[in-house]
PDB file of C-alpha atoms in Angstrom:
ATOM      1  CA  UNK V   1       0.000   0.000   0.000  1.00  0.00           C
ATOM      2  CA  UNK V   2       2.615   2.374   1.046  1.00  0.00           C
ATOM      3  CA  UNK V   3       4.547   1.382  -2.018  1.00  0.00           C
ATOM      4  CA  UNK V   4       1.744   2.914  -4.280  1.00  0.00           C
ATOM      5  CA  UNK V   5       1.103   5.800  -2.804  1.00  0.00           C
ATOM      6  CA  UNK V   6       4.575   6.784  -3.226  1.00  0.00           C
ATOM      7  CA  UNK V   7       4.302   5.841  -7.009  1.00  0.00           C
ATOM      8  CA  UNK V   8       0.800   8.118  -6.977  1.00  0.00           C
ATOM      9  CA  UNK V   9       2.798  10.835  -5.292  1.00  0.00           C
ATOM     10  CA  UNK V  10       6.176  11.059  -7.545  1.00  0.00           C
ATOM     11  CA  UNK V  11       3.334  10.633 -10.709  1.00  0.00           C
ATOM     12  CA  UNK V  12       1.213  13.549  -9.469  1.00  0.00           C
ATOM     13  CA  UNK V  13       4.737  15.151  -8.848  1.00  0.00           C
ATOM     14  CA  UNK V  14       5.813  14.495 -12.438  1.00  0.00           C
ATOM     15  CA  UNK V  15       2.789  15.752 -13.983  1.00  0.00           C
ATOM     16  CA  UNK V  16       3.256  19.042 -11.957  1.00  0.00           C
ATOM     17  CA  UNK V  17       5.853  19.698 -13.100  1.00  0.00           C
ATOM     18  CA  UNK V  18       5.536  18.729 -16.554  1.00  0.00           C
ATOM     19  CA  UNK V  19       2.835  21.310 -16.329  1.00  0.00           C
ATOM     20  CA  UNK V  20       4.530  23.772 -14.643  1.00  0.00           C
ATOM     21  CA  UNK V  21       7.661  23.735 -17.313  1.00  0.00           C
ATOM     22  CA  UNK V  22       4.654  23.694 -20.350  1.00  0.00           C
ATOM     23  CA  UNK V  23       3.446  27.570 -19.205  1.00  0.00           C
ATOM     24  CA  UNK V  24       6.922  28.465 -18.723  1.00  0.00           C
ATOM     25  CA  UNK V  25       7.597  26.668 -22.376  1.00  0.00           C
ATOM     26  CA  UNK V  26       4.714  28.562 -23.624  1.00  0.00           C
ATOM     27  CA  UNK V  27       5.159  32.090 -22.692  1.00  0.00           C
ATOM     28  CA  UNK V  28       9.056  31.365 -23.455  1.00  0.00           C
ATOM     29  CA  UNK V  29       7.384  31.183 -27.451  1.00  0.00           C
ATOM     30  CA  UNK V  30       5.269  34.231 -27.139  1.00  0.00           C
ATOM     31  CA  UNK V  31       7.670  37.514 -28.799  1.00  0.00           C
ATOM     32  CA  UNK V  32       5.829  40.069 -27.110  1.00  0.00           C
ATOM     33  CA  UNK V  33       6.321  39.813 -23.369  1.00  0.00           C
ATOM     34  CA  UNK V  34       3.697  42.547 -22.218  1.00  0.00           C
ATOM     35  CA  UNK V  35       0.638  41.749 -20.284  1.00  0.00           C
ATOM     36  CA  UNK V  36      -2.070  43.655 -19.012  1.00  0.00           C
ATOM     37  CA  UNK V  37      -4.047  43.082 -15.570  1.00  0.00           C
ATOM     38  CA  UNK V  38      -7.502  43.161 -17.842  1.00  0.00           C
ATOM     39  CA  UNK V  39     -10.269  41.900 -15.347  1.00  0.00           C
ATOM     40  CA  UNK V  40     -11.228  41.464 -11.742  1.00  0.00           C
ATOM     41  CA  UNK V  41     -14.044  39.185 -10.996  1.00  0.00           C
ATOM     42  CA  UNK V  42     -15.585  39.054  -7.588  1.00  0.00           C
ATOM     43  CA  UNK V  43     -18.052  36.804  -7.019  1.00  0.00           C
ATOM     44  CA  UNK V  44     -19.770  36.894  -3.262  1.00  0.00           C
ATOM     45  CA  UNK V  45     -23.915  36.606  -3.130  1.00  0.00           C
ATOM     46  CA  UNK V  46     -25.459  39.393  -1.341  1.00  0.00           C
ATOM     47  CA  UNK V  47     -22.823  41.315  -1.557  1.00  0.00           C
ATOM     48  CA  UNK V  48     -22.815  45.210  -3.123  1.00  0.00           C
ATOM     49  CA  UNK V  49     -20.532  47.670  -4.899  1.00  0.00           C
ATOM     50  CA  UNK V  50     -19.189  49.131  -2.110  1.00  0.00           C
ATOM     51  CA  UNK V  51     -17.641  45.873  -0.690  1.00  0.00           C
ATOM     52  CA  UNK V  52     -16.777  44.603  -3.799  1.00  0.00           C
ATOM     53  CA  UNK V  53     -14.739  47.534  -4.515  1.00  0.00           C
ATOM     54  CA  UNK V  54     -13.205  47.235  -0.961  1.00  0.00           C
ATOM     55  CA  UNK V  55     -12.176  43.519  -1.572  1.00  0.00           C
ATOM     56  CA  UNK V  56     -10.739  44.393  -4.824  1.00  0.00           C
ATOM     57  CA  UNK V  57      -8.970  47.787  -3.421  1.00  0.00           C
ATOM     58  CA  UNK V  58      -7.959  45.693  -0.781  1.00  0.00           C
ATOM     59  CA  UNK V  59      -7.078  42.258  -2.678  1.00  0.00           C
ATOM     60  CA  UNK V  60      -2.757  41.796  -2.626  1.00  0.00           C
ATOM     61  CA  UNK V  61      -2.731  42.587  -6.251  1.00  0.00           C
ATOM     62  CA  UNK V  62       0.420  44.111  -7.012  1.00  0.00           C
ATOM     63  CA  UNK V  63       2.461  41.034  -4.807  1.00  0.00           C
ATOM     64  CA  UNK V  64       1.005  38.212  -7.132  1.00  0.00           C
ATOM     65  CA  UNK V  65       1.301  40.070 -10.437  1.00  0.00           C
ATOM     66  CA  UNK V  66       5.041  40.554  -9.038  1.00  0.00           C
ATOM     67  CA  UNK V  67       5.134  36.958  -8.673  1.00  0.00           C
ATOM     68  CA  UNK V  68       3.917  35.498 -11.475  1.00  0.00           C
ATOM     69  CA  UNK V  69       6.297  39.209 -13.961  1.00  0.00           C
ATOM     70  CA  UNK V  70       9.104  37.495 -12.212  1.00  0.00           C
ATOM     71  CA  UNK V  71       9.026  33.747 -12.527  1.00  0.00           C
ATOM     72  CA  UNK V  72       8.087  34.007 -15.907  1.00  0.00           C
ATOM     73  CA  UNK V  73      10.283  36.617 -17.180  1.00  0.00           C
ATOM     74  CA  UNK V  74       7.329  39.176 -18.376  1.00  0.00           C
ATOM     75  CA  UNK V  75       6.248  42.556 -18.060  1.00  0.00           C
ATOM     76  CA  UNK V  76       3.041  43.004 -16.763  1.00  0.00           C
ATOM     77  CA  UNK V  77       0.882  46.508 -16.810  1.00  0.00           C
ATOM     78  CA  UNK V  78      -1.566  46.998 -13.516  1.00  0.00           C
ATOM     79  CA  UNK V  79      -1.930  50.818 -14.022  1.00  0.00           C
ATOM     80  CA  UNK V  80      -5.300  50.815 -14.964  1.00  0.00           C
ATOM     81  CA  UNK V  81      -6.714  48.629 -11.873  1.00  0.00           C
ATOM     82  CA  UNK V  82      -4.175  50.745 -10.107  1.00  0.00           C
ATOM     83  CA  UNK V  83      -6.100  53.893 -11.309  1.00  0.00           C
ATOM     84  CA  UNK V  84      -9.571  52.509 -10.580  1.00  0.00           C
ATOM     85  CA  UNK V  85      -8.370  51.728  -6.859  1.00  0.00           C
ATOM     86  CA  UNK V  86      -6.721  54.723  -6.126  1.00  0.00           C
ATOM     87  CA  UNK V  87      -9.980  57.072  -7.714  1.00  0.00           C
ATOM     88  CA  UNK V  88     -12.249  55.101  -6.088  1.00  0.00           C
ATOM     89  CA  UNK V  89     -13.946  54.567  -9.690  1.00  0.00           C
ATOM     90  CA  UNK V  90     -16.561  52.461  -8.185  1.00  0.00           C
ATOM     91  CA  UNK V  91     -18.878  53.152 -11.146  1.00  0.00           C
ATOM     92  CA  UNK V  92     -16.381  51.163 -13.629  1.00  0.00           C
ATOM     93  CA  UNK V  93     -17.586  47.895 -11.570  1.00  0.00           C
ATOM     94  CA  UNK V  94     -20.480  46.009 -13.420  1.00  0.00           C
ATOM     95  CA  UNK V  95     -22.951  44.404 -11.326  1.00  0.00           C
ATOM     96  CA  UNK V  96     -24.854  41.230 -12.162  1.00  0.00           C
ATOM     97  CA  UNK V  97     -27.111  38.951 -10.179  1.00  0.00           C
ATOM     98  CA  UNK V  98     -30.590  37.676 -10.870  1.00  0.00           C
ATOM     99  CA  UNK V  99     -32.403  37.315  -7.021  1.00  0.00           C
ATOM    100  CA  UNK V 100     -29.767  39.345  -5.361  1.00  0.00           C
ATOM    101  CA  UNK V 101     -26.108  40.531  -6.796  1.00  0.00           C
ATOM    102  CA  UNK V 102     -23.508  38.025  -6.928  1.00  0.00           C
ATOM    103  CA  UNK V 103     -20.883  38.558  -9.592  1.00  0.00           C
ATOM    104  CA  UNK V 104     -19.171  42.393  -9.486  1.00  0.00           C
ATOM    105  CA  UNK V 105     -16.717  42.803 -12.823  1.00  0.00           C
ATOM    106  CA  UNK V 106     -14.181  45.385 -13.503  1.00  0.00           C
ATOM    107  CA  UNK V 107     -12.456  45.417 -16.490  1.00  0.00           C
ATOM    108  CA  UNK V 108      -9.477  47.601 -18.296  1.00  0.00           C
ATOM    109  CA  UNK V 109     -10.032  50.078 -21.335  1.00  0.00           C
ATOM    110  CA  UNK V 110      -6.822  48.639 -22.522  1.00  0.00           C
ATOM    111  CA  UNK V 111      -7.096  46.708 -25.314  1.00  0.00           C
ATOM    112  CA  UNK V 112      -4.503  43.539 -25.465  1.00  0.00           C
ATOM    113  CA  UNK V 113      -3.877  39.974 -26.409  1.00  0.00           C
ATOM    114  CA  UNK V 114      -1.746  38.965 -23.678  1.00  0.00           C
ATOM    115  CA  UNK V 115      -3.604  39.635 -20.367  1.00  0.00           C
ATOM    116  CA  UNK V 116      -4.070  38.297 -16.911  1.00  0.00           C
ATOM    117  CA  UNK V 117      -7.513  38.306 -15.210  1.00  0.00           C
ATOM    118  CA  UNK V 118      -8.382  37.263 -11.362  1.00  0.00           C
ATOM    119  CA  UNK V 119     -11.674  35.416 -10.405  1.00  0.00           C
ATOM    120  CA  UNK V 120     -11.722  35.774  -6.441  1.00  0.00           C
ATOM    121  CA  UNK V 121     -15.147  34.334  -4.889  1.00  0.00           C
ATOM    122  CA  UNK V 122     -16.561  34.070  -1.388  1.00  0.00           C
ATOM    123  CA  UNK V 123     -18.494  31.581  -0.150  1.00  0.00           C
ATOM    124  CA  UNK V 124     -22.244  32.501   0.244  1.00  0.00           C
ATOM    125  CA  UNK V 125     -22.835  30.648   3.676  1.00  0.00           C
ATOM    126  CA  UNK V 126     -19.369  30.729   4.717  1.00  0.00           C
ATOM    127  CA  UNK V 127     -17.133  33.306   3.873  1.00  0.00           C
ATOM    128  CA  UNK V 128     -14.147  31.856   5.000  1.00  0.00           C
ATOM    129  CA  UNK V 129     -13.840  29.533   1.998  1.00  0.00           C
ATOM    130  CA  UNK V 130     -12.517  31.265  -0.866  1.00  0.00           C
ATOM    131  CA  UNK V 131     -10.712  30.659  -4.452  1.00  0.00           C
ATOM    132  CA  UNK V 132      -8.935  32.553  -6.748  1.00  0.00           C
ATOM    133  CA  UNK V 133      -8.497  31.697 -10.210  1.00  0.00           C
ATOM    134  CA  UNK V 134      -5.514  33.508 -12.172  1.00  0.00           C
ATOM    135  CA  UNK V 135      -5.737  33.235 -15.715  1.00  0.00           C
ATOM    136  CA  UNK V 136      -2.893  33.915 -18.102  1.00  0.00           C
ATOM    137  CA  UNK V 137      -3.810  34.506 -21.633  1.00  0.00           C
ATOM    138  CA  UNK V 138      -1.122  34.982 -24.100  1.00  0.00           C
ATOM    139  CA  UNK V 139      -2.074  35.993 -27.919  1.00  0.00           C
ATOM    140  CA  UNK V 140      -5.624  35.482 -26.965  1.00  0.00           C
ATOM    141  CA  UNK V 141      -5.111  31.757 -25.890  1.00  0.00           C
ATOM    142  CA  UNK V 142      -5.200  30.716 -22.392  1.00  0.00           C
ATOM    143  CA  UNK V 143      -2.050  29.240 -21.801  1.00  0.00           C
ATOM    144  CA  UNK V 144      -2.926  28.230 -17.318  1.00  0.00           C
ATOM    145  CA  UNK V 145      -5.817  28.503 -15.266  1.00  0.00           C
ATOM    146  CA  UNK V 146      -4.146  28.553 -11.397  1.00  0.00           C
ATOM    147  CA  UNK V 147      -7.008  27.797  -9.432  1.00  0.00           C
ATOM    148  CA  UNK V 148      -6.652  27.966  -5.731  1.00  0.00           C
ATOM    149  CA  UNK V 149      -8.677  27.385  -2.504  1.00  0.00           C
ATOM    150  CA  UNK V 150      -8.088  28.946   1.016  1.00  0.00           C
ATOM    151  CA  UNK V 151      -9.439  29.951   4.351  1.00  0.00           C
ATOM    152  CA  UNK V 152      -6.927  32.714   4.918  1.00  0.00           C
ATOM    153  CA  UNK V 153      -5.178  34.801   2.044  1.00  0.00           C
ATOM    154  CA  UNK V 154      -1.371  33.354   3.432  1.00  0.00           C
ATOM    155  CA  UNK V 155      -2.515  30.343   2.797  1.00  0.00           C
ATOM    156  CA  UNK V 156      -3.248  31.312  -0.815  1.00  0.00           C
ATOM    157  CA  UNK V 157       0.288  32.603  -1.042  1.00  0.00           C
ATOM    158  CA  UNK V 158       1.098  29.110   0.660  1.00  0.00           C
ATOM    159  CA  UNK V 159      -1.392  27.197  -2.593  1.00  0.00           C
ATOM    160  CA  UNK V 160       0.487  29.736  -5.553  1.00  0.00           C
ATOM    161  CA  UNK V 161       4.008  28.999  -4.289  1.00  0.00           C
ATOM    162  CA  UNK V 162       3.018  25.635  -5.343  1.00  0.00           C
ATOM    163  CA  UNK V 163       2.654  26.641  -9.066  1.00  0.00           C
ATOM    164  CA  UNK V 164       5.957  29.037  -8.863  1.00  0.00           C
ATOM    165  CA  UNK V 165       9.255  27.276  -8.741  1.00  0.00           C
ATOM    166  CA  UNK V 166      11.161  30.482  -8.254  1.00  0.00           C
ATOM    167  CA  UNK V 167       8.329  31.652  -5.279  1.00  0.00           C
ATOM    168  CA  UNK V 168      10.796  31.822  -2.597  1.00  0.00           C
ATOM    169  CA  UNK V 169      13.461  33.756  -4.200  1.00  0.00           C
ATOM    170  CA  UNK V 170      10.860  35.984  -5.785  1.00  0.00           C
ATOM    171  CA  UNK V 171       8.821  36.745  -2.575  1.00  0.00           C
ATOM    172  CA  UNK V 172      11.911  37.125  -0.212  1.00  0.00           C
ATOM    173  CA  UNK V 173      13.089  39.914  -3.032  1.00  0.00           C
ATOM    174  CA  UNK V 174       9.754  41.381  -2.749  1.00  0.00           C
ATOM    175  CA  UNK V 175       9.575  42.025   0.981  1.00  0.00           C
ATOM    176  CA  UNK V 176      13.575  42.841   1.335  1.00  0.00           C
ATOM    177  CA  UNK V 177      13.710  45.417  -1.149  1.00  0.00           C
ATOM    178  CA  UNK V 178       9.912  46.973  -0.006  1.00  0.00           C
ATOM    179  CA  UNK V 179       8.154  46.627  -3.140  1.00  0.00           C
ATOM    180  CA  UNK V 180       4.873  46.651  -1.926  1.00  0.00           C
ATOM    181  CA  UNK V 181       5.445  50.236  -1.112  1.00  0.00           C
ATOM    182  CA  UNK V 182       7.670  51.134  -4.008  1.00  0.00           C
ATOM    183  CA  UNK V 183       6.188  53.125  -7.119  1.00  0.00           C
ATOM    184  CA  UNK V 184       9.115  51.570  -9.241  1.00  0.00           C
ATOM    185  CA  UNK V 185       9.350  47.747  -9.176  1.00  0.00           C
ATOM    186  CA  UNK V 186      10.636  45.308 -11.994  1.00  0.00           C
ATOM    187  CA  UNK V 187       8.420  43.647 -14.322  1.00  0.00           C
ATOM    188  CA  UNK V 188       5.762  45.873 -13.234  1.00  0.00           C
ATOM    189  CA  UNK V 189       4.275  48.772 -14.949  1.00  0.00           C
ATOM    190  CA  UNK V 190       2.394  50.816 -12.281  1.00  0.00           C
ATOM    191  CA  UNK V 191       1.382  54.178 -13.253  1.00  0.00           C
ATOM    192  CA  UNK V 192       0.970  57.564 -11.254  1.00  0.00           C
ATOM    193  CA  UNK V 193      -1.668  59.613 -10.088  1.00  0.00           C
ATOM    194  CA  UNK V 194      -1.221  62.728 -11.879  1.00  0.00           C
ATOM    195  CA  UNK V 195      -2.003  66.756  -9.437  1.00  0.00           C
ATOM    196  CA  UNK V 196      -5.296  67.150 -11.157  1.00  0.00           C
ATOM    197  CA  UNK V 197      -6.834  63.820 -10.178  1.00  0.00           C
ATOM    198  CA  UNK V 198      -5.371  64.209  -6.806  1.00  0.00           C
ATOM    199  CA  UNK V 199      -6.975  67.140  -6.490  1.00  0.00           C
ATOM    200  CA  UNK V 200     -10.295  65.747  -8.020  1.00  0.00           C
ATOM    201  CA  UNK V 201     -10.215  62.891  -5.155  1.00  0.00           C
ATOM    202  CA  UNK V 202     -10.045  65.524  -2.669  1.00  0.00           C
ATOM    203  CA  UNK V 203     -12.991  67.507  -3.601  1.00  0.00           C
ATOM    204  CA  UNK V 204     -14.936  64.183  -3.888  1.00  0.00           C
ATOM    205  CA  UNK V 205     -13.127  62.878  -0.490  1.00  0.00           C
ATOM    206  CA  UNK V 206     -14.844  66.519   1.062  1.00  0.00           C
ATOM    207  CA  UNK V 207     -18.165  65.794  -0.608  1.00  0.00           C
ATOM    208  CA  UNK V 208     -18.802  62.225   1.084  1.00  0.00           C
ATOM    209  CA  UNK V 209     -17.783  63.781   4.025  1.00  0.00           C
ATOM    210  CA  UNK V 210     -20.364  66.257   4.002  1.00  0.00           C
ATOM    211  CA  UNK V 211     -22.747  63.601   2.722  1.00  0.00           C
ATOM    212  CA  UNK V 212     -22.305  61.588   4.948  1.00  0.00           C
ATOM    213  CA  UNK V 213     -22.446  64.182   7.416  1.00  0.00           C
ATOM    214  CA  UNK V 214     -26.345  65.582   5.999  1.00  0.00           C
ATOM    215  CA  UNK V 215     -27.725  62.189   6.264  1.00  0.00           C
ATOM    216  CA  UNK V 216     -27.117  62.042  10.258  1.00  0.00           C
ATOM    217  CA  UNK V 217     -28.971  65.554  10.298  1.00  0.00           C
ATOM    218  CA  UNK V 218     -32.969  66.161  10.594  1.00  0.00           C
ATOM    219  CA  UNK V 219     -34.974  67.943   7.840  1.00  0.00           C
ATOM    220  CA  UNK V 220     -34.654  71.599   9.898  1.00  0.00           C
ATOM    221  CA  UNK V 221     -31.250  71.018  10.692  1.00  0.00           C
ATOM    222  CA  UNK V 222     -30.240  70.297   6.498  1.00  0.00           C
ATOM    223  CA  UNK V 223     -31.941  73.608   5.588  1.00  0.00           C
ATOM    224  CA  UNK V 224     -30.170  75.512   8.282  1.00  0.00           C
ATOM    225  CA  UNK V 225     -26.506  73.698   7.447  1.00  0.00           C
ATOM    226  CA  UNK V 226     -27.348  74.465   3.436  1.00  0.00           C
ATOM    227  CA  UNK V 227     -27.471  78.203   3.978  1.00  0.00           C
ATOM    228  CA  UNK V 228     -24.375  78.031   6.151  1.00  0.00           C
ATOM    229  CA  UNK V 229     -22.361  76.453   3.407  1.00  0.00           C
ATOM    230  CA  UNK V 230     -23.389  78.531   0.759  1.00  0.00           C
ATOM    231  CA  UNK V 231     -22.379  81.518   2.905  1.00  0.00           C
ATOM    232  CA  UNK V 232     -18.835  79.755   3.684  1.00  0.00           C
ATOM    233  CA  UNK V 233     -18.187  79.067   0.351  1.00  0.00           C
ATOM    234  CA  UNK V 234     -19.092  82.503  -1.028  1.00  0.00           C
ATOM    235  CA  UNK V 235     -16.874  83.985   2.094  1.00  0.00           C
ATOM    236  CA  UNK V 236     -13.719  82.138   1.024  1.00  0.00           C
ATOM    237  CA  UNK V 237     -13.946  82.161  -2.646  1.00  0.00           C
ATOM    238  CA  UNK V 238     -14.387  85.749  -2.462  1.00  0.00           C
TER     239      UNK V 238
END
């Protein structure tokens, strides 16, 4: 008995790695090494915008597009999604759901062949099981499908160093050298928030503020706070 599971074990081993050397065969073909971070799936019944864009916002992004530039030698482009976290575009997410929402989609304006999307889903009864399905897509053809289950998002880091050969190198390169704070990192193209969009998520950070601020006040007290801005903001602009 003990005899065949160690022949099950060095087969499943073989055909791991078999696997594992065909994607890095594959994109090893492809001329044009430059990928885009083109979609971000979350799937979680019941859920709404708002926390969908806080899972995404949230999700370790830039770390396992790092990962995956590095083992396999390309150059991939997450300004976009950077953008749409950083402006708080929650309008660019598309909604779907028949009953109640369950699927919440954003995608890039970039056009490209090669691409890499991200399926992350939540469990509806329990939301501590979760997947994550990376896709890499090179010249339009889908070249892997990492798929990935996990309770806590280390141990999905734990699941993808499976798929990664060069995961340990790669990560301890990652955290020594800060890249998860850095605006320049290799194999990663990660864009910049220019002054005027700065200053256009400040005027809408001040406007949720005050939103959020009218909606704890009564009817009387909205009229009298509406007269009192108007008069501010005349008295300063003047």
């Amino acid at each position: 008995m003990i005899k065949k599971l160690s022949i099950l074990a060095l087969l499943i081993s073989f055909i791991s790695c078999q696997s594992l050397n065909s994607i890095k065969s594959e994109l090893d073909s492809v001329s044009d090494k430059n990928f885009i971070l083109s979609e971000f799936v979350y799937i979680h019944t019941g859920a709404d915008t708002d926390s969908a864009f806080s899972e995404m916002s949230a999700f370790p992004v830039k770390k396992i597009m790092y990962l995956l530039a590095s083992e396999y030698n390309i150059q991939i482009d997450i300004s976009d999604f950077n953008r749409f976290a950083k402006t708080k575009k929650k309008n660019e997410i598309k909604a779907e759901g028949f009953f109640r929402l369950e699927k919440f989609s954003w995608k890039s304006s970039i056009p490209s062949k090669n691409r890499i999307t991200l399926t992350f889903e939540k469990d509806y009864m329990d939301t501590s099981k979760m997947s994550l399905v990376i896709s890499i897509i090179a010249q339009d053809k889908i070249i892997k499908n990492i798929k990935l289950e996990f309770s806590k998002i280390e141990f999905m880091f734990r699941q993808l160093k499976f798929y990664l050969p060069q995961y340990d190198k790669n990560e301890n390169e990652y955290n020594i050298k800060s890249y998860e704070n850095s605006q320049s990192v290799p194999g990663l193209i990660i864009g910049t928030i220019d002054d005027n969009v700065k200053s256009t998520l400040k005027e809408e950070e001040i406007k949720r503020a005050i939103e959020d601020y009218i909606k704890t006040l009564s009817t009387e007290e909205k009229k009298s706070f509406k007269h009192d801005m108007i008069d501010f903001i005349y008295r300063v602009c003047e």
